[in-house]
Short mmCIF file of C-alpha atoms and ligand atoms in Angstrom, two decimals:
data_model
loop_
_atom_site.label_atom_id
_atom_site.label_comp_id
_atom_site.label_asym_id
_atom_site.label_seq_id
_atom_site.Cartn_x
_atom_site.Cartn_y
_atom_site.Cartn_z
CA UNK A 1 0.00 0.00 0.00
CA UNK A 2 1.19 3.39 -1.10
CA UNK A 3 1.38 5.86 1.83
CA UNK A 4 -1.15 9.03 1.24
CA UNK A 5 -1.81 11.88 2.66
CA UNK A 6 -4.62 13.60 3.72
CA UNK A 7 -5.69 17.50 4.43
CA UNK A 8 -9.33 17.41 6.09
CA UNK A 9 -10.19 21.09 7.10
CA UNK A 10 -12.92 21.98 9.71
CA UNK A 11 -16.40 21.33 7.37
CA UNK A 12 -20.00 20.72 7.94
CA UNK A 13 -23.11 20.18 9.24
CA UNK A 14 -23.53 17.03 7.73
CA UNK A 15 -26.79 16.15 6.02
CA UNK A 16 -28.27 12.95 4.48
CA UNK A 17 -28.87 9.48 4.40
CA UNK A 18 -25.89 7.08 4.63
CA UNK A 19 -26.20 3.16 4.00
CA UNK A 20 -22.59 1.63 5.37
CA UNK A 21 -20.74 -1.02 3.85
CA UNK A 22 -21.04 -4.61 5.01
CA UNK A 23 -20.03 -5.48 8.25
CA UNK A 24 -15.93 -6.75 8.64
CA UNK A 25 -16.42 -9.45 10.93
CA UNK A 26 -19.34 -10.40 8.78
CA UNK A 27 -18.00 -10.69 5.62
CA UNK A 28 -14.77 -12.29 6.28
CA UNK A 29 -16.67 -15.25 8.09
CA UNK A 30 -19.60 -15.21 5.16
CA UNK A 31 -16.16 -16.31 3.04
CA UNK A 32 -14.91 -18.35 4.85
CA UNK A 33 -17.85 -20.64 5.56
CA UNK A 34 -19.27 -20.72 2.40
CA UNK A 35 -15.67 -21.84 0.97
CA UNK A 36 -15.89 -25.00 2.90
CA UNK A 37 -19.76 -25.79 2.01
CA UNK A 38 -20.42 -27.83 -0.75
CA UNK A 39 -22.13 -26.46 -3.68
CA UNK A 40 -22.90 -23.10 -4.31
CA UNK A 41 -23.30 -20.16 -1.77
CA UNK A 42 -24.30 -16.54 -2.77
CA UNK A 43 -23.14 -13.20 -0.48
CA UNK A 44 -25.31 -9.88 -1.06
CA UNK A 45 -23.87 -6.90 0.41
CA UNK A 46 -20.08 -8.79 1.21
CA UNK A 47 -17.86 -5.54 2.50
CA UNK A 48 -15.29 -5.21 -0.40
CA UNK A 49 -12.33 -3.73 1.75
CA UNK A 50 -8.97 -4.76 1.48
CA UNK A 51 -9.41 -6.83 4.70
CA UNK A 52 -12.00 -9.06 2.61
CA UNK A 53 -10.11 -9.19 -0.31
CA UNK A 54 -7.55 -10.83 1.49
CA UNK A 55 -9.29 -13.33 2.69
CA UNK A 56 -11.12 -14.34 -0.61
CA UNK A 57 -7.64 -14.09 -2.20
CA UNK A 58 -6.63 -16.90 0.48
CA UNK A 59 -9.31 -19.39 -0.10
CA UNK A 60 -8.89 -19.14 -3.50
CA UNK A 61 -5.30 -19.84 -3.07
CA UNK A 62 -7.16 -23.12 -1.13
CA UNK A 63 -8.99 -24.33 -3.66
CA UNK A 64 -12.42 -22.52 -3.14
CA UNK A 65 -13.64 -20.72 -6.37
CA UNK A 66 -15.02 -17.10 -5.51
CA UNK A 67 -16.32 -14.51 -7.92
CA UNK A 68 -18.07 -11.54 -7.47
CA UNK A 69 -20.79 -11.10 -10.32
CA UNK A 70 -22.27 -7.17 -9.37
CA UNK A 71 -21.16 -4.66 -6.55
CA UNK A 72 -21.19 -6.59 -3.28
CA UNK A 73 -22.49 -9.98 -5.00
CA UNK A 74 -20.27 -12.51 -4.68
CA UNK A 75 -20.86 -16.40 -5.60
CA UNK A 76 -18.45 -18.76 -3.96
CA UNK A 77 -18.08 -22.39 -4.92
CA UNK A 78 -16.85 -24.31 -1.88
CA UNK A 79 -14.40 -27.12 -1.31
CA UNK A 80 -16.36 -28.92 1.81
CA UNK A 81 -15.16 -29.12 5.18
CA UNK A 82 -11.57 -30.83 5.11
CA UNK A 83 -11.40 -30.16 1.22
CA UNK A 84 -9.33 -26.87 1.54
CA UNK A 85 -5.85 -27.59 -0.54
CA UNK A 86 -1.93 -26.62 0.30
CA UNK A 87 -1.52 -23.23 -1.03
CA UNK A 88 1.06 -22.45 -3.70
CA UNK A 89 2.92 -19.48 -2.12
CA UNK A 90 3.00 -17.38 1.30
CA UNK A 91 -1.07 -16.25 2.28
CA UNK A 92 -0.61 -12.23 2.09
CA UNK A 93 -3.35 -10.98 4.80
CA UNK A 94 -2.28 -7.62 4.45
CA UNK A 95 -3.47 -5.26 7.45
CA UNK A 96 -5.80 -7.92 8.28
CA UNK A 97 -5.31 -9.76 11.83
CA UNK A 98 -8.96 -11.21 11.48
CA UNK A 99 -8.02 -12.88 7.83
CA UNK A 100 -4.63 -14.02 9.80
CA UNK A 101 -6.52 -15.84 13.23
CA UNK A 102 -9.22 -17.11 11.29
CA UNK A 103 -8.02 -18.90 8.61
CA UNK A 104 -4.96 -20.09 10.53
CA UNK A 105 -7.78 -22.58 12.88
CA UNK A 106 -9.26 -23.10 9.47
CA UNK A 107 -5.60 -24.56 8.30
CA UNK A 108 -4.58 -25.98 11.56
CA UNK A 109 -7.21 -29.39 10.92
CA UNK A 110 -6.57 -29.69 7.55
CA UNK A 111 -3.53 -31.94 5.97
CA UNK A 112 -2.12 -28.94 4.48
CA UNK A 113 0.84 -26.50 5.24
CA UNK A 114 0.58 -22.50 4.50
CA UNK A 115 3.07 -19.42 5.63
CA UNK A 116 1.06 -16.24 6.83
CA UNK A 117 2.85 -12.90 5.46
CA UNK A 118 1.38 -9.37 6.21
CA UNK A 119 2.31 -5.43 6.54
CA UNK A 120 4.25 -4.10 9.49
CA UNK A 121 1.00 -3.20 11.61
CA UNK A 122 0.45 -7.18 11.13
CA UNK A 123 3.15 -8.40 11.86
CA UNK A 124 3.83 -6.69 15.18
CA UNK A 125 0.54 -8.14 16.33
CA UNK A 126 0.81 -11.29 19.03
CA UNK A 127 -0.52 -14.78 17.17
CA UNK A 128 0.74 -16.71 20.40
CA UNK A 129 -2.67 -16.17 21.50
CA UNK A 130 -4.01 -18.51 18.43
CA UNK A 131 -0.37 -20.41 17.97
CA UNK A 132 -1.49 -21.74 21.92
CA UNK A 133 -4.78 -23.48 21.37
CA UNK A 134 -4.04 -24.68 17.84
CA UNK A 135 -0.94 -26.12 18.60
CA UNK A 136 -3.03 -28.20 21.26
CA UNK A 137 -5.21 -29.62 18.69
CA UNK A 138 -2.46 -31.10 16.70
CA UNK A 139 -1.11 -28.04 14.55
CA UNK A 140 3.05 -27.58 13.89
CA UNK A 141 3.65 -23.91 14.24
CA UNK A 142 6.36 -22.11 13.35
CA UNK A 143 6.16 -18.01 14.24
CA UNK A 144 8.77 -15.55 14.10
CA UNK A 145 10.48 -14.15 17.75
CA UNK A 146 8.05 -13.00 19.88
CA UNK A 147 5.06 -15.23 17.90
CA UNK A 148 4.49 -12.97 14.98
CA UNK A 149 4.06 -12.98 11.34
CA UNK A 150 5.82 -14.50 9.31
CA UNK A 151 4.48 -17.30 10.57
CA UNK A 152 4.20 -21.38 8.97
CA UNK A 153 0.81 -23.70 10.28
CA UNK A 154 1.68 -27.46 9.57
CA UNK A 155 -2.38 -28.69 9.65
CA UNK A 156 -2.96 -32.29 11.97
CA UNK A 157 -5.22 -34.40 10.47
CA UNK A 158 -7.21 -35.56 12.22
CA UNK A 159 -6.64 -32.82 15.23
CA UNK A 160 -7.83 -33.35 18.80
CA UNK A 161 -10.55 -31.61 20.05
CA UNK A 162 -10.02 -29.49 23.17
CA UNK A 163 -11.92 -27.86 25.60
CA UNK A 164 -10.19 -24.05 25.75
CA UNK A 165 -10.77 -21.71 28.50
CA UNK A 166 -10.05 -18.17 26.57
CA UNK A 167 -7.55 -16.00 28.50
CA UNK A 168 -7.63 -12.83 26.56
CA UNK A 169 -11.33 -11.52 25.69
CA UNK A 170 -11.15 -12.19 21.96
CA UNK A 171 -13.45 -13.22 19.14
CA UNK A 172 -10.90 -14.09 17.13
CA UNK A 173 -9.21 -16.22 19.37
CA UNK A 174 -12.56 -18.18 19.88
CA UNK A 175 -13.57 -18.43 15.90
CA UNK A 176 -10.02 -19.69 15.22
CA UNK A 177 -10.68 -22.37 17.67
CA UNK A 178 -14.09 -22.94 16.12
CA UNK A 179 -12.58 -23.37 12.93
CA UNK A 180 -10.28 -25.96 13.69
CA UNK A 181 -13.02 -27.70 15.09
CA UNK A 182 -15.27 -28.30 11.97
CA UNK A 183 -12.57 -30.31 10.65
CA UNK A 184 -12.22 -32.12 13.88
CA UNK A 185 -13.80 -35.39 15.08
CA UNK A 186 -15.57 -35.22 18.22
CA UNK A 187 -16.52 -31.96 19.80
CA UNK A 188 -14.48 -28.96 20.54
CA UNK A 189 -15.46 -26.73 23.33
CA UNK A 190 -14.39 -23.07 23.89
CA UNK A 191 -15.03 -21.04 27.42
CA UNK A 192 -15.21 -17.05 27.27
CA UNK A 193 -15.38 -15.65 30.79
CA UNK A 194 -16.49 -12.49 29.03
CA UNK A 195 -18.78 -12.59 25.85
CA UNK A 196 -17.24 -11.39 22.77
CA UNK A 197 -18.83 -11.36 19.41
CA UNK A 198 -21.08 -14.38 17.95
CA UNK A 199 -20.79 -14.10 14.12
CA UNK A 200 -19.21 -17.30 13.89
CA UNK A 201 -21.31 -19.17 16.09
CA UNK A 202 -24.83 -17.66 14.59
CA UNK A 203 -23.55 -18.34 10.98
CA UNK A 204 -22.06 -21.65 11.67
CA UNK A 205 -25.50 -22.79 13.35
CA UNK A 206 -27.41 -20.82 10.14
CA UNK A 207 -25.16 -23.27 7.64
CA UNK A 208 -26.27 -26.26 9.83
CA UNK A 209 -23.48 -27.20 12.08
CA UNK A 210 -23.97 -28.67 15.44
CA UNK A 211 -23.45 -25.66 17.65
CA UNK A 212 -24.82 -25.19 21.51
CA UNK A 213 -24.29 -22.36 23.11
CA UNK A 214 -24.76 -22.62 27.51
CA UNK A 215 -24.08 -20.44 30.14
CA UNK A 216 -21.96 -21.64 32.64
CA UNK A 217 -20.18 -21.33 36.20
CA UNK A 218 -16.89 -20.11 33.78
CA UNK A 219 -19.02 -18.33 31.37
CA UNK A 220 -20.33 -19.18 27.99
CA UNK A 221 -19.37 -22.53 26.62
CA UNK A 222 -19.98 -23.19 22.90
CA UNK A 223 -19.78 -26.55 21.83
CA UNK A 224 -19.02 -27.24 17.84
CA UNK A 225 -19.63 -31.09 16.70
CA UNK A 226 -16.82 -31.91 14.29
CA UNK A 227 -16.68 -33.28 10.93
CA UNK A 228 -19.64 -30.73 10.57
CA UNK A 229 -21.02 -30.73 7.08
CA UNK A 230 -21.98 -26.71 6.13
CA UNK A 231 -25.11 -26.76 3.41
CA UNK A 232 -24.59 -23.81 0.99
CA UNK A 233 -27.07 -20.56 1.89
CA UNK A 234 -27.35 -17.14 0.71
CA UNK A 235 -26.06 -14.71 3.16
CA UNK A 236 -26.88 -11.19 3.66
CA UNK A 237 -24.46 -9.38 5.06
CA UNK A 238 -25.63 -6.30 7.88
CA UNK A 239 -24.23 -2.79 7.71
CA UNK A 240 -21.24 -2.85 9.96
CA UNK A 241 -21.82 -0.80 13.13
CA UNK A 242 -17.93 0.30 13.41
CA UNK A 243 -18.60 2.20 10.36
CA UNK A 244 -21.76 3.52 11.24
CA UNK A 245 -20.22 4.66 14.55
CA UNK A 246 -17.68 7.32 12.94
CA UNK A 247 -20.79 9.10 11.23
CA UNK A 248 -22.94 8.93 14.36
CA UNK A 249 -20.12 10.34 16.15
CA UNK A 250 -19.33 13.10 12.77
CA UNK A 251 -23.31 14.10 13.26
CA UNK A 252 -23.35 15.06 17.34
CA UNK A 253 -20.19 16.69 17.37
CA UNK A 254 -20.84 19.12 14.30
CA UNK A 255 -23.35 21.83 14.07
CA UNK A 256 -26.22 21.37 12.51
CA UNK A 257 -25.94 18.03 11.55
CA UNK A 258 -28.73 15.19 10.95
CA UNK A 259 -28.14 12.06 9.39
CA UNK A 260 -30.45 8.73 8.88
CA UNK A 261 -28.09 5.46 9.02
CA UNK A 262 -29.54 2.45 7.54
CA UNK A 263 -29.28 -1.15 8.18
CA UNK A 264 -26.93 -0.98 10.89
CA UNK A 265 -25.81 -4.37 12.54
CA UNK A 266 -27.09 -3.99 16.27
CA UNK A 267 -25.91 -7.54 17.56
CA UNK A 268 -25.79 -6.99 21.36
CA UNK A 269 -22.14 -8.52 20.96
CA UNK A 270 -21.40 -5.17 18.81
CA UNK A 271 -23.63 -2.01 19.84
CA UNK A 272 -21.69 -0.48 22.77
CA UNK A 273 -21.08 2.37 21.00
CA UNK A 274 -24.51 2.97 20.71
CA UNK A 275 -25.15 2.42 24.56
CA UNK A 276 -21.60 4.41 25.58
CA UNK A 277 -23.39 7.39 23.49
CA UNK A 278 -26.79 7.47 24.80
CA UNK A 279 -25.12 7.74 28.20
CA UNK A 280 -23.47 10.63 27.03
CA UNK A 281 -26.78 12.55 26.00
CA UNK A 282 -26.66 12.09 22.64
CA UNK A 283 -29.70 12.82 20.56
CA UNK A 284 -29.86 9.42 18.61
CA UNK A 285 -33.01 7.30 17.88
CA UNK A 286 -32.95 3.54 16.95
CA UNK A 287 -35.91 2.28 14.85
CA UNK A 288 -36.96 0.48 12.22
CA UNK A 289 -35.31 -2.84 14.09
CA UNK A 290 -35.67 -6.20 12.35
CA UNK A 291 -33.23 -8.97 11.05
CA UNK A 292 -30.60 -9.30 7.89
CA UNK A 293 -28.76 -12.15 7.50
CA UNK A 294 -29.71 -14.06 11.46
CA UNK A 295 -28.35 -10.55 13.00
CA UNK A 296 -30.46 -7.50 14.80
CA UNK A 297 -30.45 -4.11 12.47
CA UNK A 298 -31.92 -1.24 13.39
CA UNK A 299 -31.81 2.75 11.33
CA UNK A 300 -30.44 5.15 13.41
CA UNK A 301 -31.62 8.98 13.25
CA UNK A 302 -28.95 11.42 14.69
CA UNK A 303 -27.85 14.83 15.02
CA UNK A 304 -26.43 17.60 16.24
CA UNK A 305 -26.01 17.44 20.20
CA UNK A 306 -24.08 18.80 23.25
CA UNK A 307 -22.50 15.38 24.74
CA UNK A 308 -21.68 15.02 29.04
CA UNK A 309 -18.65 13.56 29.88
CA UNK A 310 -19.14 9.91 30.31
CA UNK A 311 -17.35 6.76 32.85
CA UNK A 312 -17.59 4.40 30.97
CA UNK A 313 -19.13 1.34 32.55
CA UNK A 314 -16.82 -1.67 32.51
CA UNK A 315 -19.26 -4.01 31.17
CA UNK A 316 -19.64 -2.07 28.23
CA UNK A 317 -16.05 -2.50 27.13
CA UNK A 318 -16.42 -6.09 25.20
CA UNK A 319 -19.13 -5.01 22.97
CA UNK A 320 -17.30 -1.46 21.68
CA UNK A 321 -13.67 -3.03 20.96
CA UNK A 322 -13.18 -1.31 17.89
CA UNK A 323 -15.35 1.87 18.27
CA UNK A 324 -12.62 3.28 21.15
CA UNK A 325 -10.85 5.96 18.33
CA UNK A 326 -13.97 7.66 17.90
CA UNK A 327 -15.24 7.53 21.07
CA UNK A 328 -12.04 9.51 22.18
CA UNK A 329 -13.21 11.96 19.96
CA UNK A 330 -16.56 12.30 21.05
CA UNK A 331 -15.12 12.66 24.59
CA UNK A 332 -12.78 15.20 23.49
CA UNK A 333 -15.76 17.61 22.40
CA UNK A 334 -17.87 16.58 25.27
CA UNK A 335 -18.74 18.56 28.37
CA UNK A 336 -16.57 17.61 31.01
CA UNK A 337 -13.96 14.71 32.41
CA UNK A 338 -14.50 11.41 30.25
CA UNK A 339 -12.23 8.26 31.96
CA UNK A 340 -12.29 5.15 29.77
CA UNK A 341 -10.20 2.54 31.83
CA UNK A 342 -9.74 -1.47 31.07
CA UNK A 343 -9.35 -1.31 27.36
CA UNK A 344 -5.72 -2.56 27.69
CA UNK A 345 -6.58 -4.56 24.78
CA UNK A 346 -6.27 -1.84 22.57
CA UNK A 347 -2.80 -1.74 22.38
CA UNK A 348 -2.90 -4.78 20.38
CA UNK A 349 -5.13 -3.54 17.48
CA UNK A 350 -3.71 -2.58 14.08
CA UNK A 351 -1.73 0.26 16.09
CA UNK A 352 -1.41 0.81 19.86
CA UNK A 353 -4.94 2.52 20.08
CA UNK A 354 -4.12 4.10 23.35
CA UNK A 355 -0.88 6.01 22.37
CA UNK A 356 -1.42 6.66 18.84
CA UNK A 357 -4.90 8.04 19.98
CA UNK A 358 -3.65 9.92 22.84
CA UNK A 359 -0.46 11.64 21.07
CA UNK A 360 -3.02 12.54 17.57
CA UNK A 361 -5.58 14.00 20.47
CA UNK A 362 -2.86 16.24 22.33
CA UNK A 363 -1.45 16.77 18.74
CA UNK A 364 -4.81 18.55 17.88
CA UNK A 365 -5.26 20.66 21.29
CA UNK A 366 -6.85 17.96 23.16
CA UNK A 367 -6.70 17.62 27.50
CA UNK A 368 -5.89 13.95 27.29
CA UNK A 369 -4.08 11.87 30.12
CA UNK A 370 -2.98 8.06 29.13
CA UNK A 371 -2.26 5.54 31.89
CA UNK A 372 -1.71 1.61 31.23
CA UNK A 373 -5.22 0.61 30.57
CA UNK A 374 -6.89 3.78 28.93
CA UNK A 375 -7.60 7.28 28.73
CA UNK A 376 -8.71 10.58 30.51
CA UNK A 377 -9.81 13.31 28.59
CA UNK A 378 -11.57 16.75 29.65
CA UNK A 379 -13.65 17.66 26.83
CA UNK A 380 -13.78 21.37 25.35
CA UNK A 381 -17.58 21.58 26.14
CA UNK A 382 -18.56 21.80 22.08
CA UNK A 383 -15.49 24.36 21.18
CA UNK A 384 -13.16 23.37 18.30
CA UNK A 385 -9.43 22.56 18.97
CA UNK A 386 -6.77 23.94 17.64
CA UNK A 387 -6.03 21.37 14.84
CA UNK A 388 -3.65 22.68 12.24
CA UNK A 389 -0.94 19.72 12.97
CA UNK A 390 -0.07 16.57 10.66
CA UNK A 391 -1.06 13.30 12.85
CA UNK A 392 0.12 9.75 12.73
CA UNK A 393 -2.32 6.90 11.60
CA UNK A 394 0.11 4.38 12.07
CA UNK A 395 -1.22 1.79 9.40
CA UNK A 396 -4.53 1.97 11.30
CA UNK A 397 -7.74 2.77 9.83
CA UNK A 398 -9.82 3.26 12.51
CA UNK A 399 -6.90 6.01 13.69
CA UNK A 400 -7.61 7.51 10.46
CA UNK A 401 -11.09 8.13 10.41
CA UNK A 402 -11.46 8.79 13.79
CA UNK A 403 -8.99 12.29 13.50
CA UNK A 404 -10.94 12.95 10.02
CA UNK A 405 -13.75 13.03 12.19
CA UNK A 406 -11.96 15.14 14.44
CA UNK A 407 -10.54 17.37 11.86
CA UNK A 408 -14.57 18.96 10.73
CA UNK A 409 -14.46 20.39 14.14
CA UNK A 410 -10.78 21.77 14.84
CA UNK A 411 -10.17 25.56 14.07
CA UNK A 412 -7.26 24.44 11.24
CA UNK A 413 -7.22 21.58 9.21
CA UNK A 414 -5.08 18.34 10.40
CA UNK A 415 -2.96 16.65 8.19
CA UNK A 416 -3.34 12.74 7.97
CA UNK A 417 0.19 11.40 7.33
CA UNK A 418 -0.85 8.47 5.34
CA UNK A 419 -5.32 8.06 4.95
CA UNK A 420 -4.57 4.76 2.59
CA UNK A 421 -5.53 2.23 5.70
CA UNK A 422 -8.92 3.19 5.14
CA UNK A 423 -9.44 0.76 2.28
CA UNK A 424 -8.66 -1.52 4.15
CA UNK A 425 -12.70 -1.64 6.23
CA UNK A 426 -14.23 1.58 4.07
CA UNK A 427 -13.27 2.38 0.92
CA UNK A 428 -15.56 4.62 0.48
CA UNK A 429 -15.20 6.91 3.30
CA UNK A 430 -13.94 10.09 1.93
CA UNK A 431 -16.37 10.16 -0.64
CA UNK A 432 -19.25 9.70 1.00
CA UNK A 433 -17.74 12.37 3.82
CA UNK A 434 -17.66 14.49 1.02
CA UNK A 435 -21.32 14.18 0.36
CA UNK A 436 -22.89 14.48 3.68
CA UNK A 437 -20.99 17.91 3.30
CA UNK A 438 -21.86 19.17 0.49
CA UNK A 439 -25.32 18.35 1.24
CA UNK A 440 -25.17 19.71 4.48
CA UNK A 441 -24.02 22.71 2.46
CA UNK A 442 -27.20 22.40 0.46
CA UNK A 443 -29.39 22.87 2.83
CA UNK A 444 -27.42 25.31 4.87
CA UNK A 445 -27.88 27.26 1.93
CA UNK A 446 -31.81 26.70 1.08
CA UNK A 447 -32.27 27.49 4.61
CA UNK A 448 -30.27 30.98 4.72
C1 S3P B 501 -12.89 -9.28 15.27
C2 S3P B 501 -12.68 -9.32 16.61
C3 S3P B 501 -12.04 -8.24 17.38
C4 S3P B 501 -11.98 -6.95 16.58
C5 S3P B 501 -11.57 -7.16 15.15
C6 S3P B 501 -12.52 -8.12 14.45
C7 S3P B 501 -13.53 -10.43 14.60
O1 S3P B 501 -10.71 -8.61 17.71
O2 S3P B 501 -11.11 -6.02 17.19
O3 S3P B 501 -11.57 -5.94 14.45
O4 S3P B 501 -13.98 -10.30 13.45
O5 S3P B 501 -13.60 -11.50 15.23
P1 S3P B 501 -10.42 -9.52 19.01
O6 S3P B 501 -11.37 -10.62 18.96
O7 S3P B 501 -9.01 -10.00 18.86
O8 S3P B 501 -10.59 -8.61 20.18
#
């Protein structure tokens, strides 16, 4: 990826109606599964970020056949469960540490070797956290010091199933694990003290594998029956909720704005940002609820608001993982002290979340305070910052659309240092950024 930069000057209201691309998480698992059905699966509304791409680039490197026939329409021809075939060369999974966890369980049970490659964001990112369980179901793994990328999976087949307490909160971790199971006899059992999100489970279950979910003493247990057979479907894939976040975020913090999001995924797993707001004050409405593709959507009508300060409540953290960049934001306009604590997590996303977040925030004119495991900030109460500095995105998107978000309300525009990492989960971003404005311009201008 060619580095590019970015000038965003202060701009708005913004006005309109915005449908987001497909959800990530979503559409990398839609993929996946369908690649090891038999017969022929269909994907409407499949997220076509680089992320994605990666992945279908890697399962057709495994034998699945995958075309996309119209915008977001993809037909994939899979290889059945234990079917997937040794790659020819190194899996490139770009920026993409889902693509990476996911489809390393999904080569750890087959009889097939494949070497994991990716960018420098990637391949600072811990895989011992996936290396661990996999290599107790049978898998050879080779990673390089400190359990990174580049990294070689040597598949066991058959693998053992295991019964895996998670010890780090992740999704990943737990799909990776679920994934080795299907091509596993016997059943494979994963723990999370803490719920994380259930894509894989409710799709797996939707394709007809033998899935149970049950609470427990621990914490949820999900039990997969291997040697599961997945029946080709047609999946819809749900606006993704991470986008949606940056322009419900964009519409409180900048005057004048309204905007009507549609088809945004609202699995409880996933809609923290939605609850962390409405603590805050915001004036946001969610209607219109119903059901794409076995997940909750709902349109969400938003605008222009003064936001409080908020604590954030510690439950709320495992359902808002990737939504933290913009909620910085929104806590660096609000009105008053904001302290988001236990997110130590987030130093392990495509950039350290807390320090690149907390040197772009003090960068712009931002009160911000960062200790271990999150961030203080004391809002400006509605005022613009300062802005007029170049900022760091560090190979992260979320980074990078966060401080564009930023950048419509700073008193000088802020230089992005390199806004490529945004095709990676939205291409289309900028553009439709530019819309909402000059709409918002529109009507500014009807209304005068
Ligand atoms: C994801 C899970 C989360 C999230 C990532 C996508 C997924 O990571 O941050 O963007 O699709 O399972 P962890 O599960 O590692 O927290």
């Amino acid at each position: 990826m060619t580095p590019r930069s970015m000038t965003i000057g202060p701009r708005g209201p913004l006005y309109g109606v915005v449908r987001v691309p497909g959800d990530k998480s979503i559409s990398h698992r839609a993929l996946m599964f369908a690649a090891l059905a038999v017969g022929e699966s269909r994907v409407t509304g499949l997220l076509e970020g680089e992320d994605v791409l990666a992945t279908a680039a890697a399962l057709r490197a495994m034998g699945a056949s995958i075309e996309r026939i119209a915008p977001g329409e993809w037909v994939i021809h899979g290889v059945g469960v234990g079917g997937l075939l040794q790659p020819g060369q190194a899996l490139d999974m770009g920026n993409s540490g889902t693509s990476t966890r996911l489809l390393m369980g999904l080569v750890a049970s087959h009889p097939i070797q494949a070497t994991f490659v990716g960018d420098a964001s990637l391949s600072r990112r811990p895989m011992a956290r996936v290396i661990e369980p996999l290599s107790r179901m049978g898998a050879d793994i080779t990673a390089a010091p400190g359990g990174t990328l580049p990294l070689t999976v040597r598949g066991m087949c058959p693998a053992v199933p295991i019964e895996y307490t998670l010890p780090v909160a992740s999704a990943q971790v737990k799909s990776a694990v679920l994934l080795a199971g299907l091509n596993t006899p016997g059943v494979t059992r994963v723990i999370e003290p803490v719920a994380t999100r259930d894509h894989s489970e409710r799709m797996l279950r939707g394709l007809g594998a033998e899935l149970t979910v049950e609470e427990t003493s621990g914490g949820r247990m999900i039990a997969l029956t291997g040697e599961a057979e997945l029946k080709p479907q047609h999946i819809v894939v749900p606006g993704d909720p991470s986008s949606a976040a940056f322009w419900t975020v964009a519409a409180i913090i900048t005057q004048g704005s309204r905007l009507w999001l549609e088809n945004v995924g609202m699995n409880p797993t996933r809609a923290g940002i939605f609850r962390a707001l409405g603590l805050m004050g915001a004036d946001m409405v969610l209607h219109d609820r119903g059901t794409v593709g076995g997940e909750p959507v709902a349109q969400v009508t938003v605008m222009n608001d003064n936001l409080a300060a908020i604590d954030l409540p510690a439950e709320i953290v495992p359902s808002m993982i990737d939504e933290f960049p913009i909620l910085f934001v929104a806590a660096a306009f609000a009105h008053g002290t904001s302290m988001l604590r236990g997110l130590e997590e987030l130093r392990f996303k495509e950039s350290d979340r807390i320090g690149t977040m907390a040197t772009a925030l003090a960068a712009i004119g931002a009160q911000v305070e960062e200790l271990p495991d999150g961030l203080v900030i004391h809002g400006s109460s509605g005022r613009p910052l300062p802005g007029g500095v170049t900022v760091e995105t560090r190979l992260d998107h979320r980074i990078a659309m966060a401080m564009a978000v930023a950048a419509l309300n700073c008193e000088a525009p802020i230089v992005l240092d390199d806004a490529s990492p945004v095709a990676t989960s939205y291409p289309d971003f900028f553009t439709t950024l530019d819309q909402l404005t000059e709409e918002g311009r529109a009507i500014n201008e009807a209304y005068a």
